[in-house]
Short mmCIF file of C-alpha atoms and ligand atoms in Angstrom, two decimals:
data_model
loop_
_atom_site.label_atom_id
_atom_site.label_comp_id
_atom_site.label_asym_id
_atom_site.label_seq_id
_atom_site.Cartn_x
_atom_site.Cartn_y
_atom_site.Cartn_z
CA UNK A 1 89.17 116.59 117.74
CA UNK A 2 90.53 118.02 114.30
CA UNK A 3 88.53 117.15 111.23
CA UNK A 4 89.60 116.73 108.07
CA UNK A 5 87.55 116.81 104.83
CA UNK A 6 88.95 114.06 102.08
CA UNK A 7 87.78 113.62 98.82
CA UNK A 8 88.37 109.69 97.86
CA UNK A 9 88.16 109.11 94.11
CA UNK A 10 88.76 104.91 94.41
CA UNK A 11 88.94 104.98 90.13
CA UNK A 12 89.39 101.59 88.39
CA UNK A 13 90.89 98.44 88.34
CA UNK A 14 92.74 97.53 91.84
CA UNK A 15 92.12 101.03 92.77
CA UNK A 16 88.66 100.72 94.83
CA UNK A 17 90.31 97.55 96.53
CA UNK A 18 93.56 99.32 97.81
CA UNK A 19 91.50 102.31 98.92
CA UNK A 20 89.18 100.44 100.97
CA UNK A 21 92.35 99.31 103.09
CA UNK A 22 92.73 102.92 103.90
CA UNK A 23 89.13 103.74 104.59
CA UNK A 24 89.42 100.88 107.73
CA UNK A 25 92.41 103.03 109.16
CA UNK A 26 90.76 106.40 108.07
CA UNK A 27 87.33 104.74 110.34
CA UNK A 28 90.13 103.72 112.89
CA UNK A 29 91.67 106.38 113.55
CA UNK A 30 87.96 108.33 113.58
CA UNK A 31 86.72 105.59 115.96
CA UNK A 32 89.54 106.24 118.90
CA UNK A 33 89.25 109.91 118.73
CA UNK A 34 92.51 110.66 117.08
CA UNK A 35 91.52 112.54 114.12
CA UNK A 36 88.27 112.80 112.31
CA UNK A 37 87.63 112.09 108.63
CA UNK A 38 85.08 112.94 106.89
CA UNK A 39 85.07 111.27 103.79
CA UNK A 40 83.37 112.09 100.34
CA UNK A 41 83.69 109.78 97.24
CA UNK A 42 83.52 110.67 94.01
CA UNK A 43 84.20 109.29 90.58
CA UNK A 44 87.75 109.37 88.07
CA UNK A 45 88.88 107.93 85.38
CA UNK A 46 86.88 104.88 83.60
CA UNK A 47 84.74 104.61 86.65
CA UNK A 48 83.47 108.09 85.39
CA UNK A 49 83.53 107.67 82.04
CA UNK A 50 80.86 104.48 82.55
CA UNK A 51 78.82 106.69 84.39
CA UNK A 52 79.16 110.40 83.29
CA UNK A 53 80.65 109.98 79.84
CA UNK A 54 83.53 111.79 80.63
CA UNK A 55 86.86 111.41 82.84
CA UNK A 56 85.92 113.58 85.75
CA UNK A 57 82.71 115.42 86.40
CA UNK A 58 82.18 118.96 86.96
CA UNK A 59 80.67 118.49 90.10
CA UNK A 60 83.38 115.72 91.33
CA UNK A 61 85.98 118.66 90.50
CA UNK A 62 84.36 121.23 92.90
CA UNK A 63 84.62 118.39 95.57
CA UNK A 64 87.57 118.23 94.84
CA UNK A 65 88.39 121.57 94.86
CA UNK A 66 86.62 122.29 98.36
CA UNK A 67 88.17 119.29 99.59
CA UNK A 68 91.27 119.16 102.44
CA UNK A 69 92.96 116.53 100.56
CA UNK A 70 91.96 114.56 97.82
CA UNK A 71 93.06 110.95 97.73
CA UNK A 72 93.01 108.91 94.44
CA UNK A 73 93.86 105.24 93.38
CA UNK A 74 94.60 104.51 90.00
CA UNK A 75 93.06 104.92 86.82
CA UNK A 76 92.83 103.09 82.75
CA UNK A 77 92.81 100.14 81.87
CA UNK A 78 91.38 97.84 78.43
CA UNK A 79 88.51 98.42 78.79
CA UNK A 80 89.00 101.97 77.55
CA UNK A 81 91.34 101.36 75.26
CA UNK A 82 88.78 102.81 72.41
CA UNK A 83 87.50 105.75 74.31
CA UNK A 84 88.20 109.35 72.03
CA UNK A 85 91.72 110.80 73.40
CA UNK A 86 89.91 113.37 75.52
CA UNK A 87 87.75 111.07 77.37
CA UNK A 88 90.56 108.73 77.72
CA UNK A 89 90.57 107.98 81.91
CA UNK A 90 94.23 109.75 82.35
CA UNK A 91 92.59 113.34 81.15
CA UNK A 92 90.49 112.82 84.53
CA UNK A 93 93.86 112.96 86.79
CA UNK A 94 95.58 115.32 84.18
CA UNK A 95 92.91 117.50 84.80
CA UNK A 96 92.90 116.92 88.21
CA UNK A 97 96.51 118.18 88.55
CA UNK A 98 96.58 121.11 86.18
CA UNK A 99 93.35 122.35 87.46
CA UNK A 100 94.45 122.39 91.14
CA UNK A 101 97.77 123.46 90.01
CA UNK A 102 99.49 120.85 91.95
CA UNK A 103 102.65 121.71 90.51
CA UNK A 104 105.28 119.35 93.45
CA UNK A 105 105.34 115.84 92.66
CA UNK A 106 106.89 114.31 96.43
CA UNK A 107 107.75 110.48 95.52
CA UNK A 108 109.87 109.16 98.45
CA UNK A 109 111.96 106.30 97.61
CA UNK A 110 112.67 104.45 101.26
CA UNK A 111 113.84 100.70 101.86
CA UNK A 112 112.57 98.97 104.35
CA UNK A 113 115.10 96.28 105.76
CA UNK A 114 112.86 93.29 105.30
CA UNK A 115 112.80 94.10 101.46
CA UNK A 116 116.24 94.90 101.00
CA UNK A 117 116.25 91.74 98.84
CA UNK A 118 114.20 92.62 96.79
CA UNK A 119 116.27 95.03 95.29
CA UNK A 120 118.02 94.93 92.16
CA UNK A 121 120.96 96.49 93.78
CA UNK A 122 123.23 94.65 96.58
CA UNK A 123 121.52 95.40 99.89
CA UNK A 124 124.60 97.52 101.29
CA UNK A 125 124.07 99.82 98.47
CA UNK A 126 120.17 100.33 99.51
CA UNK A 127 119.32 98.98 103.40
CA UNK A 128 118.12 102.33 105.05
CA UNK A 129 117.74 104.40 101.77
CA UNK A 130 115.70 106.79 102.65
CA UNK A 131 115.60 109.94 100.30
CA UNK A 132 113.02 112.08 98.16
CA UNK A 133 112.31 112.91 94.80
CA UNK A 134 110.79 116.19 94.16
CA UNK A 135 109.54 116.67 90.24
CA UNK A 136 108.40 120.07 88.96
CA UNK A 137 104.97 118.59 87.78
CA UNK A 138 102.91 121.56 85.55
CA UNK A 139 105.62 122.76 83.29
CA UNK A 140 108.58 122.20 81.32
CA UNK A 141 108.69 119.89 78.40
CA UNK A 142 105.13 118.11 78.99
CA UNK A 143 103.41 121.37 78.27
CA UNK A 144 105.69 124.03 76.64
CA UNK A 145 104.95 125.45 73.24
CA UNK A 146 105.07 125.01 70.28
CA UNK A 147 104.55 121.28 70.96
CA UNK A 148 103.61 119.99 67.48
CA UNK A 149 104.64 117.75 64.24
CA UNK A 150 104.58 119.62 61.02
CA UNK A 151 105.05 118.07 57.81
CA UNK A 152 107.92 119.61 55.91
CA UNK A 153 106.38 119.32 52.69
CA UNK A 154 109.64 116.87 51.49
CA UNK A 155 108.66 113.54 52.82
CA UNK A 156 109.86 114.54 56.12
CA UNK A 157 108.13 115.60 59.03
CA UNK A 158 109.25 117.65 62.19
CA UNK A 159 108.32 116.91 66.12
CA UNK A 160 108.61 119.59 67.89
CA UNK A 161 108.34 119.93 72.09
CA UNK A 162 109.31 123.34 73.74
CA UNK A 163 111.25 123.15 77.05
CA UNK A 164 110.38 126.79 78.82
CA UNK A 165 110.54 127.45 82.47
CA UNK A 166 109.52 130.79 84.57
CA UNK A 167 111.80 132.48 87.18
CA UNK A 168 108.53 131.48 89.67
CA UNK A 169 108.10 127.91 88.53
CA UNK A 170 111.82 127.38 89.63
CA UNK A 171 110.94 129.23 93.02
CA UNK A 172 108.33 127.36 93.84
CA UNK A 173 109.43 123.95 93.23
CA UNK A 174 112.81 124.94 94.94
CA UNK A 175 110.80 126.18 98.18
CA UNK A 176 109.67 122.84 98.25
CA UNK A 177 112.26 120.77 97.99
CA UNK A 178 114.13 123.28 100.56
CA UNK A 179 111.43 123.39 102.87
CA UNK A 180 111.32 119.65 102.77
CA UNK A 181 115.05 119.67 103.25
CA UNK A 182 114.40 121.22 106.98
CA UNK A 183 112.77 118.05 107.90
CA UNK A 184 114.64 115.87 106.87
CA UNK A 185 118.36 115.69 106.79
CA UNK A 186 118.55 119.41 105.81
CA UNK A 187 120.56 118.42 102.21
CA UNK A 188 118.71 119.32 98.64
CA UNK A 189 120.35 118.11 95.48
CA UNK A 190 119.55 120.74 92.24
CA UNK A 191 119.44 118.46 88.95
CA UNK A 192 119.46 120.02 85.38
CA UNK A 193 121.75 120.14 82.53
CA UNK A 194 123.07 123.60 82.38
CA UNK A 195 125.79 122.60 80.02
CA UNK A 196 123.47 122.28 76.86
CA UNK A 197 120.21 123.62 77.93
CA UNK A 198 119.38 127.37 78.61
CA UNK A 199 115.85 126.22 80.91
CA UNK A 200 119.07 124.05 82.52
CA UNK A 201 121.12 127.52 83.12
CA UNK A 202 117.88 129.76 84.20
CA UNK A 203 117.05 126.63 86.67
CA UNK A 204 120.90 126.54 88.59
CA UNK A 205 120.31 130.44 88.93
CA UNK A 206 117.13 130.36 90.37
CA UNK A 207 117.42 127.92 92.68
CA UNK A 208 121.60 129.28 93.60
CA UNK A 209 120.00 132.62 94.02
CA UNK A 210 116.59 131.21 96.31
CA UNK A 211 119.36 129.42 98.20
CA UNK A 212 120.88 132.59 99.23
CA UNK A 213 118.12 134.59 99.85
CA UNK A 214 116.03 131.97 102.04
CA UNK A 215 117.66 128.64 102.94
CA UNK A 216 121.51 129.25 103.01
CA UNK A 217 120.35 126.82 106.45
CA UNK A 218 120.45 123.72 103.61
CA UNK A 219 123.24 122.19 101.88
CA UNK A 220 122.92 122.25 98.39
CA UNK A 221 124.94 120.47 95.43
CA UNK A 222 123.64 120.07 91.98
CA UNK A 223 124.63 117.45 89.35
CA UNK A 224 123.97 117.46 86.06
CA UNK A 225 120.41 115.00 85.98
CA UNK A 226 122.89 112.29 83.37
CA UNK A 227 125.06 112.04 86.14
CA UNK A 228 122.18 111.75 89.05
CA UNK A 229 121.03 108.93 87.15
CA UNK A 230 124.20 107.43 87.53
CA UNK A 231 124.48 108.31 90.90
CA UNK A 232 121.30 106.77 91.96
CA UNK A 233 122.35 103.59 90.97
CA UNK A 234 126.02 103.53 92.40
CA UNK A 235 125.50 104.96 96.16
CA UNK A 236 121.80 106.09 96.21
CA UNK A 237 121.89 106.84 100.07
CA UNK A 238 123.65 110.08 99.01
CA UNK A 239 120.71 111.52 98.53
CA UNK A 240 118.50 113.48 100.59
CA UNK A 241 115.82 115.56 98.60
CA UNK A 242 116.58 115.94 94.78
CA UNK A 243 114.83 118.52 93.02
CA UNK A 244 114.12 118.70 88.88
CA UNK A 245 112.19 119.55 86.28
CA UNK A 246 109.36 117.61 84.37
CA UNK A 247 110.79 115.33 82.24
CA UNK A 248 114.19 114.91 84.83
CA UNK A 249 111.94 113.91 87.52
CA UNK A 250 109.82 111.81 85.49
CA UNK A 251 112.96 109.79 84.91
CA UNK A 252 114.71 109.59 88.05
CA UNK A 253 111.45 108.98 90.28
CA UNK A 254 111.26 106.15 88.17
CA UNK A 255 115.06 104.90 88.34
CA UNK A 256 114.66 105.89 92.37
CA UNK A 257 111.30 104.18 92.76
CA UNK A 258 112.68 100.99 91.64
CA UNK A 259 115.81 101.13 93.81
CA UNK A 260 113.08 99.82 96.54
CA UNK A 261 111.62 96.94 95.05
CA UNK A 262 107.65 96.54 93.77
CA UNK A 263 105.48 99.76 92.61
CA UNK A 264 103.26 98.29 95.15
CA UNK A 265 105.06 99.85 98.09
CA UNK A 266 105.44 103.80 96.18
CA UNK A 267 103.36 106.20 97.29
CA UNK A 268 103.38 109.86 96.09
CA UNK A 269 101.88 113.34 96.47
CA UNK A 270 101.02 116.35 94.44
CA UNK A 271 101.08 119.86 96.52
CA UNK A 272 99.98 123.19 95.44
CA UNK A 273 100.53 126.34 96.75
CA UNK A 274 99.26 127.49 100.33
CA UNK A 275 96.20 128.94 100.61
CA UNK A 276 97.03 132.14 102.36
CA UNK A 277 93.24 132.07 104.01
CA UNK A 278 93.01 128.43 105.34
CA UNK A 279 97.47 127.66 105.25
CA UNK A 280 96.55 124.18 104.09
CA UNK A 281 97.84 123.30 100.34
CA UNK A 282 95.55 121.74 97.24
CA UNK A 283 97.11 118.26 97.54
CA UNK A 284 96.58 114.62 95.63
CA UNK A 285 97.77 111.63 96.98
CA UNK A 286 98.24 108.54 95.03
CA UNK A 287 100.11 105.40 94.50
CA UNK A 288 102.52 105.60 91.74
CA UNK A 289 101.49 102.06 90.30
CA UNK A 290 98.59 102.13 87.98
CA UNK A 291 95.05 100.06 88.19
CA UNK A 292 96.48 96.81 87.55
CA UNK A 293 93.80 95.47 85.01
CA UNK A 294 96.33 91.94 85.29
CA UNK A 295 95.66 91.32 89.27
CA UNK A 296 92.20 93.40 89.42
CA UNK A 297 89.41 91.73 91.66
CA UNK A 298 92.09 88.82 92.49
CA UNK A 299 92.69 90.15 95.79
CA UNK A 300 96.30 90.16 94.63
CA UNK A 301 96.71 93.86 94.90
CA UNK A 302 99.69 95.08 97.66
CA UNK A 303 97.70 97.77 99.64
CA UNK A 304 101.03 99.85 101.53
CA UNK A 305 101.90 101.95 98.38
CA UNK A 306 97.94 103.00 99.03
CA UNK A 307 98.45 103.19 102.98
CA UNK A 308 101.57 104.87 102.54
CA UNK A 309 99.87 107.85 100.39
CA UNK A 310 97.24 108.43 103.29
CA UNK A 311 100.27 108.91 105.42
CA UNK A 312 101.88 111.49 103.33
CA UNK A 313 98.59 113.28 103.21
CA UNK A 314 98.67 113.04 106.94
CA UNK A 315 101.90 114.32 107.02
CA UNK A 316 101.77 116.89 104.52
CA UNK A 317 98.30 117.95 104.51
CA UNK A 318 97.50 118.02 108.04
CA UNK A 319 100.59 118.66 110.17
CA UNK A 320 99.97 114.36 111.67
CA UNK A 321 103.68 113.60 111.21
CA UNK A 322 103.42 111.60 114.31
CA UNK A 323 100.41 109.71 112.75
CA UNK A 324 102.17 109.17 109.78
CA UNK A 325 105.46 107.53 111.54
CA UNK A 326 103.13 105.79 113.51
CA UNK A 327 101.85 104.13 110.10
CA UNK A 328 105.17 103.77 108.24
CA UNK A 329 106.30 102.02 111.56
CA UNK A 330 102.86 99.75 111.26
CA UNK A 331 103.85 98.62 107.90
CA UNK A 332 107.75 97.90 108.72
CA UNK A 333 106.19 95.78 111.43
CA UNK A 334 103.95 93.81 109.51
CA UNK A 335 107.05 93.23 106.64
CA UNK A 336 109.73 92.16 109.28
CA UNK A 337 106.92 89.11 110.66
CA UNK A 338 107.67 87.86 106.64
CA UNK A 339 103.87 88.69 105.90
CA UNK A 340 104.09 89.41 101.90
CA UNK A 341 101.57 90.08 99.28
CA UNK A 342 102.37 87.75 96.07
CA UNK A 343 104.20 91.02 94.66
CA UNK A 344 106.65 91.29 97.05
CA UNK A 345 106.54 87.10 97.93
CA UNK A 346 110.20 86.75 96.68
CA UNK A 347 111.30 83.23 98.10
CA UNK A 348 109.22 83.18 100.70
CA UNK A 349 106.99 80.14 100.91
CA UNK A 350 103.26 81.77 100.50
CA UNK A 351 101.26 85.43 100.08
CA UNK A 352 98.77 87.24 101.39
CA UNK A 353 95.60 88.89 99.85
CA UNK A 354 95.20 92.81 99.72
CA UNK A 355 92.63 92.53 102.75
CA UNK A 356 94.72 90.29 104.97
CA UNK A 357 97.64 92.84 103.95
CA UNK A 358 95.61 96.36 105.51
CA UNK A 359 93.88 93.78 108.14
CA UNK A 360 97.56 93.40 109.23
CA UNK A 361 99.04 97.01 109.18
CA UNK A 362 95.73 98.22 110.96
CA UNK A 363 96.68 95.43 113.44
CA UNK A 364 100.03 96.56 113.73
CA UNK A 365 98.39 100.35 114.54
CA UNK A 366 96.07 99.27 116.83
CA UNK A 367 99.14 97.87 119.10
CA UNK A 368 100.92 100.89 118.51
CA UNK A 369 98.19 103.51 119.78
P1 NAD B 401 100.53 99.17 86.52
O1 NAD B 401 101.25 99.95 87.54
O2 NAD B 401 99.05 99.17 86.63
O3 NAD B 401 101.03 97.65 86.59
C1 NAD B 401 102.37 97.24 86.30
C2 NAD B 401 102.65 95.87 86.94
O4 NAD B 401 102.78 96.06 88.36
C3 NAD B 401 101.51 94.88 86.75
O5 NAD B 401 102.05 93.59 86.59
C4 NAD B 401 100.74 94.96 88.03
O6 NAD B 401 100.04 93.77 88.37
C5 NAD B 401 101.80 95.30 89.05
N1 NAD B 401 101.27 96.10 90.15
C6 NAD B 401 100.95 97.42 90.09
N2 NAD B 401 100.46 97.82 91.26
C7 NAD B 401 100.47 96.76 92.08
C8 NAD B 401 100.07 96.55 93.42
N3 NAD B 401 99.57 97.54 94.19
N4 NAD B 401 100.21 95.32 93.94
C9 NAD B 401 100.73 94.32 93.21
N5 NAD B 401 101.14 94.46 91.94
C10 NAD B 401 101.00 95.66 91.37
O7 NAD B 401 100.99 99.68 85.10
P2 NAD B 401 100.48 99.27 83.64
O8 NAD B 401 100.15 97.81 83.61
O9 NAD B 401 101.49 99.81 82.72
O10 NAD B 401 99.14 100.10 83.43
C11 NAD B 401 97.83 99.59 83.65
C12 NAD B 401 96.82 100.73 83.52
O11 NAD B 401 97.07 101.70 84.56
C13 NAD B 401 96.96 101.50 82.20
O12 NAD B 401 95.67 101.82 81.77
C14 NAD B 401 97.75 102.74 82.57
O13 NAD B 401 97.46 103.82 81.71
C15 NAD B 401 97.23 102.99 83.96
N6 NAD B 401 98.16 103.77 84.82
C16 NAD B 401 97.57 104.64 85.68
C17 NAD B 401 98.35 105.34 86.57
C18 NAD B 401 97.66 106.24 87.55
O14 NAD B 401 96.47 106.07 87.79
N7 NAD B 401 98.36 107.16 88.17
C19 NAD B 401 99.73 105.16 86.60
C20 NAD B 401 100.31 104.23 85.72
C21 NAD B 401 99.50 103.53 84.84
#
């Protein structure tokens, strides 16, 4: 039986209570034979800012380093509100991403039919959207320099942030996305804004000229990122795998994400490079929502955007694809009976907590192995 080593940092707020639904399936899928995870926990965010006095600690970030996959809940909330800007618990996943260089944020947007409701859009526009977002997550605007306001000595002031982008931070990110592409429905859609932005002209090359060279296999089309946006919203199922920058993708995962319905059913994964001596990649895994502080220790928290994370990192980490369908079909199961935490609840007549939630979808599993 494979083994897997996975670092679980549970952080704060709802976090530790949505991981623990994926420790019973991790345990499950241990118990029958299927796969075996070892599990490590460690400590991120406020959780290790209580205890360490810092957001991460050194030795949590060599786990996490040596780990297969690292798999994280959320992290923040009031209770830090005061902490210095360093400490804050954020710099503990920032760190986290930079360090590892986990430079491919994968956020796939998919609809399942019994939520199609819950959409803001009419459910023609969304039922069966199935598509990924690929961000470029280390570069770009977020961290280009000069990045600074300087006071102008008049009464005004200047804000400065430096868009710059590398001939191999394109590559990579468009490997990706292409690579991706082949699994899917073999379609990658290049966003940028070449018409006003040099990074925007470098970008189309690269990823024209990568296209060529290594994947002329894929269709690909590029929009300018305005018009994406627009496109997302008027006939998302387009879309395949879209691939942008920093501060594109940090727009349009958002617009895409919300195409679906609640940030309680988003997961999303950070990938590195390969490791040339074991082929796996440094990868995160994470819901997109945050720790909740409103719901925390309710119960109230929807565990699938949780679940569904563990079954990226099964199916990106560790080559279980079929183990991953096998989940994704556990939780359309357990939607289509109408069970519904209170996030999701809609018109239906009651909710269930975040235990009875992963009791169900390991249920659903169970029946399916
Ligand atoms: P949030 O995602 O925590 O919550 C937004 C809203 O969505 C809240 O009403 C919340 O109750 C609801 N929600 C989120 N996840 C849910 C789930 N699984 N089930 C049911 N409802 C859910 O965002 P926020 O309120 O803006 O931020 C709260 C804290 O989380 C802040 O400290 C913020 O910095 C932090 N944050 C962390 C991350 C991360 O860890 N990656 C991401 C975003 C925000």
């Amino acid at each position: 039986m494979a083994s897997y080593k996975l670092f679980v940092l549970p952080g704060d707020g709802i976090g530790p209570e949505v991981m623990a639904e994926v420790e019973k399936i991790a345990a499950f899928f241990t118990q029958q034979g299927i796969a075996k995870f070892e599990i490590e926990k460690g400590l991120v965010g406020g959780a290790a800012y209580d205890a360490h006095g810092v957001s991460i600690s050194e030795d949590d970030m060599k786990r996490a380093d040596a780990a297969d996959a690292i798999l994280l809940g959320a992290v923040g909330g009031p209770k830090w509100d005061g902490v210095p800007y360093d400490l804050r618990p954020e710099a503990g996943l920032l760190r986290l991403r930079k360090d590892l260089v986990l430079f491919a944020n994968l956020r796939p947007a998919i609809c399942y039919p019994a939520l199609a409701d819950a959409s803001s859009l009419k459910r023609e526009l969304i039922d069966g959207l199935d598509m990924m977002l690929v961000r470029e997550l280390t570069g770009g605007l977020y961290f280009g320099s000069p990045k600074e306001i300087t006071d102008l000595g008049n009464g005004q002031k200047r804000g400065v942030d430096t868009q710059s982008y590398e001939t191999y931070e394109i590559e990579r990110i468009g490997r990706v996305a292409f690579e991706l592409a082949r699994k899917r429905r073999n379609k990658v859609t290049s966003c940028e804004k070449h018409n006003v932005m040099k990074s925007g002209v470098l970008w189309r090359e690269v990823i024209i000229d990568l296209h060529k060279r290594e994947f002329a296999d894929v269709e690909l089309e590029h929009q300018l990122a305005d018009a994406c946006g627009m496109q997302l919203v008027r006939r998302p199922k387009q879309f395949d795998v879209i691939v942008t920058d920093n501060l594109f993708g940090d727009l349009l995962s958002d617009v895409a994400a919300m195409l679906t319905g609640s940030l309680g059913m988003l997961p999303s994964a950070s990938l590195g490079a390969i490791d040339a001596k074991t082929g796996l990649r440094k990868a995160l895994y994470e819901p997109v929502h945050g720790s909740a502080p409103d719901i925390a220790g309710k119960g109230l928290a929807n565990p699938i955007a949780m679940i569904g994370s563990f079954g990226m990192c099964l199916r990106y980490s560790f080559g279980l694809g079929e183990l991953a369908d096998k989940i994704e079909t556990a939780i359309a199961t357990v939607l289509a009976k109408g069970l519904r935490t209170a996030d999701i609840k809609g018109d239906a007549p009651s909710s269930i907590s975040t235990v009875q939630m992963g009791n169900a979808v390991l249920e659903a599993l169970r029946a399916s192995i």
